[in-house]
Coordinates of C-alpha atoms and ligand atoms in Angstrom, one line a residue:
M186 CA 97.7 143.9 122.7
F187 CA 98.4 147.8 124.5
W188 CA 101.0 148.6 121.7
F189 CA 98.6 148.4 118.8
D190 CA 96.1 150.2 120.8
V191 CA 98.7 153.2 121.2
L192 CA 99.9 152.9 117.6
F193 CA 96.2 153.1 116.4
F194 CA 95.4 156.2 118.6
Q195 CA 98.9 157.7 117.6
A196 CA 97.7 156.8 113.9
R197 CA 94.5 158.6 114.5
S198 CA 96.2 162.0 116.2
W199 CA 98.1 162.1 112.7
A200 CA 95.4 161.8 110.8
E201 CA 93.2 164.9 112.1
A202 CA 95.9 167.0 112.5
M203 CA 98.7 166.5 109.9
K204 CA 96.8 165.6 107.0
P205 CA 99.5 163.4 105.7
P206 CA 100.7 162.8 102.3
K207 CA 98.3 160.4 99.9
M208 CA 100.5 157.7 99.9
L209 CA 101.0 157.6 103.9
W210 CA 97.1 156.7 104.0
L211 CA 97.9 153.7 102.0
I212 CA 100.6 152.4 104.1
M213 CA 99.1 153.3 107.3
L214 CA 95.7 151.1 105.7
L215 CA 98.2 148.2 104.9
I216 CA 99.5 148.4 108.8
V217 CA 96.1 148.2 110.3
C218 CA 95.3 145.3 108.3
V219 CA 98.2 143.4 109.3
V220 CA 97.5 144.4 113.1
V221 CA 94.0 144.3 112.9
Q222 CA 94.6 140.4 111.2
Y223 CA 97.4 139.7 113.9
N224 CA 95.2 140.6 116.7
I225 CA 91.9 138.5 115.6
I226 CA 94.6 135.5 115.2
S227 CA 96.1 135.5 118.4
T228 CA 92.9 136.2 120.6
W229 CA 91.7 133.3 118.2
L230 CA 93.9 131.1 119.6
V231 CA 93.8 132.4 122.8
G232 CA 90.4 131.8 123.1
G233 CA 90.9 128.8 121.4
S234 CA 93.1 127.0 123.8
N235 CA 90.2 128.1 127.0
S236 CA 87.4 126.7 125.5
G237 CA 86.1 122.7 126.2
T238 CA 82.6 123.7 127.0
G239 CA 81.7 122.5 123.9
Y240 CA 79.2 125.2 123.3
G241 CA 81.6 128.2 121.9
F242 CA 83.5 130.3 123.7
S243 CA 84.1 134.0 124.0
Y244 CA 86.5 136.8 122.4
A245 CA 89.3 137.3 125.0
E246 CA 88.9 141.1 124.4
P247 CA 85.9 143.0 125.0
G248 CA 84.2 144.7 122.3
V249 CA 85.3 148.2 122.8
A250 CA 88.6 147.6 121.1
T251 CA 87.1 145.8 118.4
A252 CA 84.8 149.0 117.7
V253 CA 87.5 151.0 118.2
R254 CA 89.4 149.0 115.1
E255 CA 86.2 149.1 113.3
E256 CA 85.7 153.1 113.5
L257 CA 89.4 153.7 112.6
L258 CA 89.7 151.2 109.2
N259 CA 86.2 153.0 108.3
A260 CA 88.0 156.0 108.7
A261 CA 90.9 155.0 107.0
V262 CA 89.2 153.7 103.9
N263 CA 86.4 156.5 103.3
R264 CA 89.9 158.5 103.8
L265 CA 91.4 156.8 100.7
R266 CA 87.9 156.7 98.9
L267 CA 87.7 160.4 99.3
D268 CA 91.6 160.9 98.0
D269 CA 92.2 161.2 94.6
S270 CA 95.7 161.5 93.6
V271 CA 96.1 158.2 95.0
S272 CA 96.1 155.6 92.2
V273 CA 92.8 154.2 91.3
N274 CA 93.5 151.2 91.0
I275 CA 95.7 150.5 93.8
G276 CA 93.0 152.2 95.9
Q277 CA 90.8 149.3 94.7
K278 CA 92.9 146.7 95.2
V279 CA 94.1 147.5 98.8
L280 CA 90.1 147.9 99.5
H281 CA 89.3 144.5 97.9
E282 CA 91.8 142.8 100.0
L283 CA 91.0 144.9 102.7
I284 CA 87.1 143.7 102.3
M285 CA 88.1 139.9 101.4
Q286 CA 90.0 140.0 105.0
L287 CA 87.3 141.8 106.8
G288 CA 84.7 138.8 105.5
R289 CA 87.0 136.4 106.5
E290 CA 87.7 137.8 109.8
L291 CA 83.7 138.4 110.5
L292 CA 83.2 134.8 109.9
A293 CA 85.6 133.6 112.5
V294 CA 84.2 136.1 114.4
G295 CA 80.8 136.4 115.1
A296 CA 79.3 139.9 115.2
F297 CA 79.0 139.9 118.8
G298 CA 82.3 138.5 119.2
E299 CA 81.0 135.0 120.0
V300 CA 82.8 132.3 118.0
S301 CA 80.6 129.4 118.3
V302 CA 81.5 125.7 116.7
Q303 CA 79.7 125.9 114.6
T304 CA 81.7 128.9 112.7
A305 CA 84.9 127.4 114.6
A306 CA 85.1 125.1 111.6
Y307 CA 86.0 127.9 108.9
T308 CA 89.0 129.1 111.6
S309 CA 91.9 127.9 109.4
L310 CA 90.5 130.0 106.3
S311 CA 90.9 133.0 108.6
Q312 CA 93.9 132.3 110.0
V313 CA 96.0 132.6 107.0
P314 CA 97.6 135.4 107.3
L315 CA 96.9 139.0 104.7
T316 CA 99.7 139.0 103.0
S317 CA 100.6 134.8 102.3
H318 CA 99.0 133.0 99.5
A319 CA 97.4 129.7 99.7
T320 CA 99.0 127.3 97.2
P321 CA 98.7 125.5 95.0
R322 CA 96.7 127.6 93.2
L323 CA 93.3 126.5 92.7
Y324 CA 91.4 126.6 88.6
I325 CA 88.2 126.4 88.7
I326 CA 86.2 125.8 85.1
T327 CA 82.5 126.6 85.7
P328 CA 80.5 125.6 82.6
T329 CA 77.4 127.9 82.1
Y330 CA 74.8 129.2 79.6
R331 CA 72.3 132.0 79.0
R332 CA 68.8 131.1 81.1
P333 CA 67.0 132.7 83.9
E334 CA 68.9 131.3 86.8
Q335 CA 72.4 132.4 85.1
I336 CA 73.1 135.6 86.8
P337 CA 71.8 134.6 90.3
E338 CA 73.4 131.1 90.0
L339 CA 76.8 133.0 89.4
T340 CA 76.0 136.1 91.7
R341 CA 75.7 133.1 94.4
M342 CA 79.0 131.1 93.4
A343 CA 80.9 134.2 92.9
Q344 CA 80.7 135.5 96.5
T345 CA 81.0 132.1 97.7
L346 CA 84.9 132.0 95.7
M347 CA 85.6 135.6 97.0
H348 CA 86.2 133.7 100.7
V349 CA 89.1 131.7 98.8
Q350 CA 92.7 132.4 98.1
N351 CA 94.8 132.0 95.2
L352 CA 92.1 130.9 92.9
H353 CA 91.6 131.2 89.4
W354 CA 88.0 131.1 87.7
L355 CA 87.5 130.0 83.9
V356 CA 84.3 130.9 83.5
I357 CA 83.3 129.5 80.0
E358 CA 79.5 129.9 78.0
D359 CA 78.2 127.8 75.6
A360 CA 77.4 130.3 73.4
E361 CA 78.8 132.4 70.4
N362 CA 79.7 135.6 72.1
K363 CA 79.9 136.2 76.0
T364 CA 77.0 138.0 77.7
Q365 CA 77.6 141.5 78.8
L366 CA 75.8 140.8 81.9
V367 CA 78.5 137.6 82.7
S368 CA 81.6 140.1 81.9
D369 CA 80.1 143.1 84.3
L370 CA 79.6 140.2 87.2
L371 CA 83.2 138.8 87.4
Q372 CA 84.7 142.4 86.8
R373 CA 82.9 143.3 90.1
T374 CA 83.9 140.8 91.9
S375 CA 87.8 141.3 91.4
I376 CA 88.2 137.2 91.1
S377 CA 91.2 136.7 89.0
H378 CA 89.2 135.1 85.9
D379 CA 88.4 134.4 82.0
H380 CA 85.8 134.2 80.4
L381 CA 86.0 132.2 77.6
V382 CA 82.9 131.1 75.3
A383 CA 82.7 127.6 73.7
P384 CA 79.6 126.8 72.4
M385 CA 78.1 123.1 71.8
P386 CA 78.7 121.6 68.0
Q387 CA 75.7 121.8 66.4
L388 CA 75.8 118.3 65.5
F389 CA 74.5 118.1 69.2
K390 CA 72.4 120.8 69.2
K391 CA 70.3 119.1 66.8
R392 CA 70.2 115.7 68.6
K393 CA 67.1 114.7 70.0
G394 CA 67.0 113.3 73.9
P395 CA 69.5 114.3 76.6
K396 CA 72.0 117.0 75.2
P397 CA 75.9 116.7 76.1
R398 CA 75.6 120.1 78.0
G399 CA 78.9 121.6 79.6
V400 CA 81.2 119.7 77.7
S401 CA 82.2 122.0 75.0
N402 CA 83.0 124.5 78.1
R403 CA 84.9 121.9 80.6
N404 CA 87.2 121.0 77.7
R405 CA 87.7 124.3 76.4
G406 CA 88.8 124.9 79.8
L407 CA 90.9 121.9 80.0
E408 CA 92.6 123.6 76.6
W409 CA 93.0 126.2 78.7
L410 CA 94.9 124.8 81.6
R411 CA 97.3 122.8 79.2
D412 CA 97.8 126.2 77.9
N413 CA 98.6 128.2 80.8
A414 CA 98.8 126.0 83.9
T415 CA 102.0 124.2 84.9
D416 CA 100.8 123.1 88.3
G417 CA 97.9 123.8 90.6
V418 CA 94.6 121.5 91.2
F419 CA 91.6 122.2 89.2
Y420 CA 88.0 121.4 89.7
F421 CA 84.7 121.1 87.5
A422 CA 82.2 123.8 89.4
D423 CA 78.8 123.9 88.4
D424 CA 77.2 127.3 88.6
D425 CA 74.2 125.3 90.1
N426 CA 75.9 124.0 93.1
T427 CA 76.2 125.1 96.5
Y428 CA 79.6 125.0 98.1
D429 CA 81.0 125.3 101.0
I430 CA 84.0 127.3 101.6
R431 CA 86.5 124.4 103.2
L432 CA 85.7 122.3 100.1
F433 CA 88.6 124.5 98.6
E434 CA 91.3 124.4 101.3
E435 CA 90.0 120.5 100.9
I436 CA 90.8 119.8 96.8
R437 CA 94.0 122.2 96.9
T438 CA 95.8 119.1 98.2
T439 CA 95.1 116.9 95.6
K440 CA 98.2 114.9 94.4
Q441 CA 96.3 112.8 91.7
V442 CA 92.9 112.5 91.7
S443 CA 90.7 113.5 95.4
M444 CA 87.2 112.5 95.5
W445 CA 84.7 113.1 97.9
P446 CA 81.0 112.7 99.0
V447 CA 78.1 114.9 97.0
G448 CA 74.5 115.9 98.6
L449 CA 72.4 115.3 95.6
C450 CA 68.8 116.7 97.0
T451 CA 66.9 113.6 95.2
K452 CA 65.3 110.1 97.0
F453 CA 69.6 108.9 96.4
G454 CA 70.8 112.0 98.6
L455 CA 73.9 111.4 98.2
S456 CA 77.0 110.1 95.6
S457 CA 80.0 109.0 97.7
P458 CA 83.0 106.6 97.6
V459 CA 82.5 103.9 100.0
V460 CA 84.7 104.0 102.4
V461 CA 85.7 101.5 105.5
N462 CA 88.8 101.8 107.9
G463 CA 90.1 104.9 105.4
T464 CA 90.0 102.3 102.5
F465 CA 88.5 103.2 99.7
V466 CA 85.9 100.3 98.8
G467 CA 83.8 101.4 96.0
F468 CA 81.0 103.8 95.2
Y469 CA 77.6 104.6 96.2
D470 CA 75.6 106.6 93.8
G471 CA 72.2 106.2 92.5
W472 CA 72.5 106.0 88.5
V473 CA 75.8 103.2 88.3
A474 CA 75.1 102.1 84.7
G475 CA 78.3 100.3 84.2
R476 CA 79.9 103.2 85.1
K477 CA 83.5 102.5 86.3
F478 CA 83.7 105.9 87.8
P479 CA 80.4 106.1 89.2
V480 CA 80.8 110.1 90.5
D481 CA 79.1 113.1 90.4
M482 CA 81.0 116.4 88.3
A483 CA 81.1 118.2 91.8
G484 CA 82.9 115.2 93.3
F485 CA 86.2 115.1 92.5
A486 CA 89.5 117.0 91.7
V487 CA 92.9 116.9 89.4
N488 CA 95.9 118.0 90.0
V489 CA 97.0 119.8 87.0
Q490 CA 100.7 118.1 86.4
F491 CA 98.4 114.8 86.8
L492 CA 96.6 115.9 83.7
L493 CA 99.1 117.3 81.9
K494 CA 101.2 114.1 81.8
R495 CA 98.0 113.1 79.8
P496 CA 97.7 115.0 77.0
K497 CA 94.9 113.2 75.5
A498 CA 92.4 113.2 78.5
K499 CA 89.3 115.1 77.8
M500 CA 85.7 114.8 78.4
P501 CA 83.3 112.7 76.2
Y502 CA 79.7 114.2 74.4
K503 CA 77.8 111.4 75.7
P504 CA 74.7 112.3 78.3
G505 CA 75.2 111.2 81.1
F506 CA 78.9 109.4 81.1
E507 CA 80.8 113.2 81.0
E508 CA 82.6 112.2 84.3
D509 CA 82.8 108.8 83.7
G510 CA 84.8 109.4 79.9
F511 CA 86.4 111.6 81.7
L512 CA 88.0 110.2 84.3
K513 CA 88.8 107.2 82.5
S514 CA 90.6 109.7 79.9
L515 CA 93.0 109.8 82.4
S516 CA 94.3 106.3 82.7
P517 CA 96.4 105.3 84.0
F518 CA 94.4 105.6 87.0
D519 CA 92.5 103.1 89.2
P520 CA 89.7 103.8 91.6
E521 CA 91.9 102.2 94.3
E522 CA 94.0 105.4 93.5
I523 CA 91.7 108.2 94.4
E524 CA 92.6 110.6 97.7
L525 CA 89.6 110.4 100.1
K526 CA 88.9 114.1 101.2
A527 CA 86.3 115.9 103.4
K528 CA 87.5 113.4 106.6
N529 CA 87.8 110.2 104.7
C530 CA 84.3 111.1 103.0
T531 CA 82.3 112.0 106.4
Q532 CA 81.4 115.3 105.4
V533 CA 79.4 116.8 103.0
L534 CA 81.1 120.0 102.0
V535 CA 79.4 120.4 98.6
W536 CA 75.3 119.8 97.2
H537 CA 74.3 119.4 93.6
T538 CA 71.1 121.4 94.4
Q539 CA 69.9 121.7 90.9
T540 CA 67.7 124.9 90.4
K541 CA 64.2 124.2 89.0
K542 CA 64.4 124.9 85.7
N543 CA 62.6 128.2 85.1
E544 CA 60.9 129.5 81.7
A545 CA 62.4 132.6 80.3
S546 CA 59.9 136.1 82.0
A547 CA 57.3 137.5 79.7
A548 CA 58.2 140.5 77.5
L549 CA 57.6 144.1 79.3
D550 CA 54.5 145.7 78.1
L551 CA 55.9 148.6 76.9
G552 CA 52.8 150.7 76.5
K553 CA 51.9 150.2 79.9
Y554 CA 55.8 150.6 80.7
N555 CA 57.2 152.3 78.6
N556 CA 59.6 155.1 80.2
T557 CA 59.9 153.7 83.3
N558 CA 62.7 151.5 85.0
L559 CA 61.1 148.6 84.6
V560 CA 62.2 149.0 81.1
I561 CA 66.2 149.3 82.3
L562 CA 65.3 146.1 85.0
K563 CA 64.4 143.8 82.1
Q564 CA 67.7 144.0 80.2
L565 CA 69.0 142.8 83.7
I566 CA 66.9 139.2 83.9
V567 CA 66.3 136.4 81.4
Ligands
NAG816 C1 78.1 137.0 67.9 O1 78.9 138.7 67.6 C2 79.6 138.3 66.2 C3 80.0 139.5 66.1 O2 79.8 141.1 67.2 C4 77.9 139.4 65.6 O3 78.1 139.7 64.3 C5 77.1 138.0 65.4 O4 75.7 138.4 65.3 C6 76.7 137.6 67.4 N1 76.1 136.5 67.6 C7 75.2 136.1 68.4 C8 73.9 134.7 68.5 O5 74.4 137.3 69.2
NAG817 C1 96.2 130.9 77.6 O1 96.2 132.5 78.3 C2 96.6 133.6 77.5 C3 96.0 134.8 78.0 O2 95.1 135.3 78.7 C4 95.0 133.4 76.6 O3 95.4 134.6 75.0 C5 95.4 132.3 75.7 O4 93.8 131.8 74.6 C6 94.9 131.1 76.1 N1 95.6 129.8 75.7 C7 93.9 129.1 75.8 C8 94.4 127.7 75.0 O5 92.9 129.7 76.2
NAG818 C1 92.2 99.7 110.0 O1 93.2 100.0 109.6 C2 94.5 100.0 110.5 C3 95.8 100.5 109.5 O2 95.4 101.1 108.4 C4 94.9 98.4 111.2 O3 95.8 98.6 112.1 C5 93.3 98.5 111.4 O4 93.2 96.9 112.3 C6 91.9 98.4 111.1 N1 90.8 97.9 111.6 C7 90.0 97.1 111.3 C8 88.7 97.6 112.1 O5 90.3 96.8 110.2
NAG819 C1 91.3 108.3 108.0 O1 90.9 107.1 108.4 C2 92.2 106.5 108.5 C3 91.6 105.1 109.3 O2 91.3 105.0 110.2 C4 93.2 107.4 109.6 O3 94.1 106.7 110.2 C5 92.8 108.7 109.0 O4 93.6 109.4 110.2 C6 91.5 109.2 108.8 N1 91.7 110.4 108.0 C7 91.5 111.6 108.8 C8 91.5 112.8 107.7 O5 90.6 111.8 108.7
NAG820 C1 57.1 154.9 74.4 O1 57.2 156.6 74.7 C2 57.8 157.4 73.6 C3 57.3 158.7 74.4 O2 57.2 158.5 75.6 C4 57.1 157.4 72.0 O3 57.7 157.7 71.3 C5 57.1 155.8 72.2 O4 56.6 155.3 70.2 C6 56.7 154.9 73.2 N1 57.7 153.0 72.9 C7 56.1 152.3 72.6 C8 56.7 151.3 72.5 O5 55.1 153.0 73.3

């Protein structure tokens, strides 16, 4: 570990004495990123082989070195920020990548240099080198619509997806026009994305009873995939679920159609394939209703090439039967062929949390709060 400390101090003294050209700063920052990444991985591996207590183990290096590296990184980042002549775009890209990497590092290495067994589950993510991109690519199709919970849900989901590599997010609103607040949110996250709209056909809007919500959006997502994707894996991920970031690495290896348990927060509690000795034997779901695939929307992913070979596959406008209808439209495909994820379906990596539906907030009393910050704030909420 000695050589890179030398490198760091060398870099630091350059910085203070020579004020090198701007581009050099960018390059140095990249080197620092790579070195920090390398160091954390290597010490992780060292620590990992020594563990055995079952209660976690210490980060192999004293916290001091970590602090020095952090300080240096901060200095480099600040320098880059102040430096006008570095192309703003490049600067932002590097910053984004850096923040993503550091975020992932902090997940694996706790703030006090302790790695607990709980966080150890996430190390496979932090061990992906900075320059490599996990493949195949993931396409996340998220239907959404304007409501009080929309921005909070999408904020939470975006900040989950920011931890996932090589992902393209299709955010599709059931609306005539895109919502500016949603566009702004997507821009802020720097997640690779397309923001689309797909209003529910009038025919279904007028109908009484349960509405086929999200169907036009998801079919629009499929249309986008057919036009723009050649490989990878897609997943219908609603904005009101809770995702464990480990799920996305499970999904990535889907060859045809994969499934896994979904936590439901209802009396039934779960929707899951039933597995005996590593083999699929049936489905567990609170509402079977004669469905061939009684599964939750959050409980399956499909390979893009598998979809492309089935040009007619799409989701029906049939409330309650959207999943079943879509999976049936993937024919030829039978339940026995599903790939079981989440350790033979023994882990819950996604929760159908279903936020309570709320009324829109009351109008602001402009007589009382005219010319206050509340006027601005009110535009940010529904
Ligand atoms: C959508 O945008 C168009 C064009 O700007 C506008 O004419 C229309 O009123 C908008 N629709 C809604 C529901 O806001
Ligand atoms: C495919 O992507 C292009 C470029 O982003 C876009 O213009 C086009 O509308 C997409 N196709 C579909 C069917 O959405
Ligand atoms: C489980 O499956 C394996 C092979 O997949 C088989 O050898 C074993 O006997 C099975 N165990 C039980 C309890 O059925
Ligand atoms: C699933 O179960 C089978 C049979 O018990 C076993 O061979 C296989 O390794 C398990 N897979 C995982 C990912 O745990
Ligand atoms: C808000 O205050 C301005 C002056 O401060 C006034 O001209 C305007 O009429 C007020 N608007 C409302 C809706 O009360």
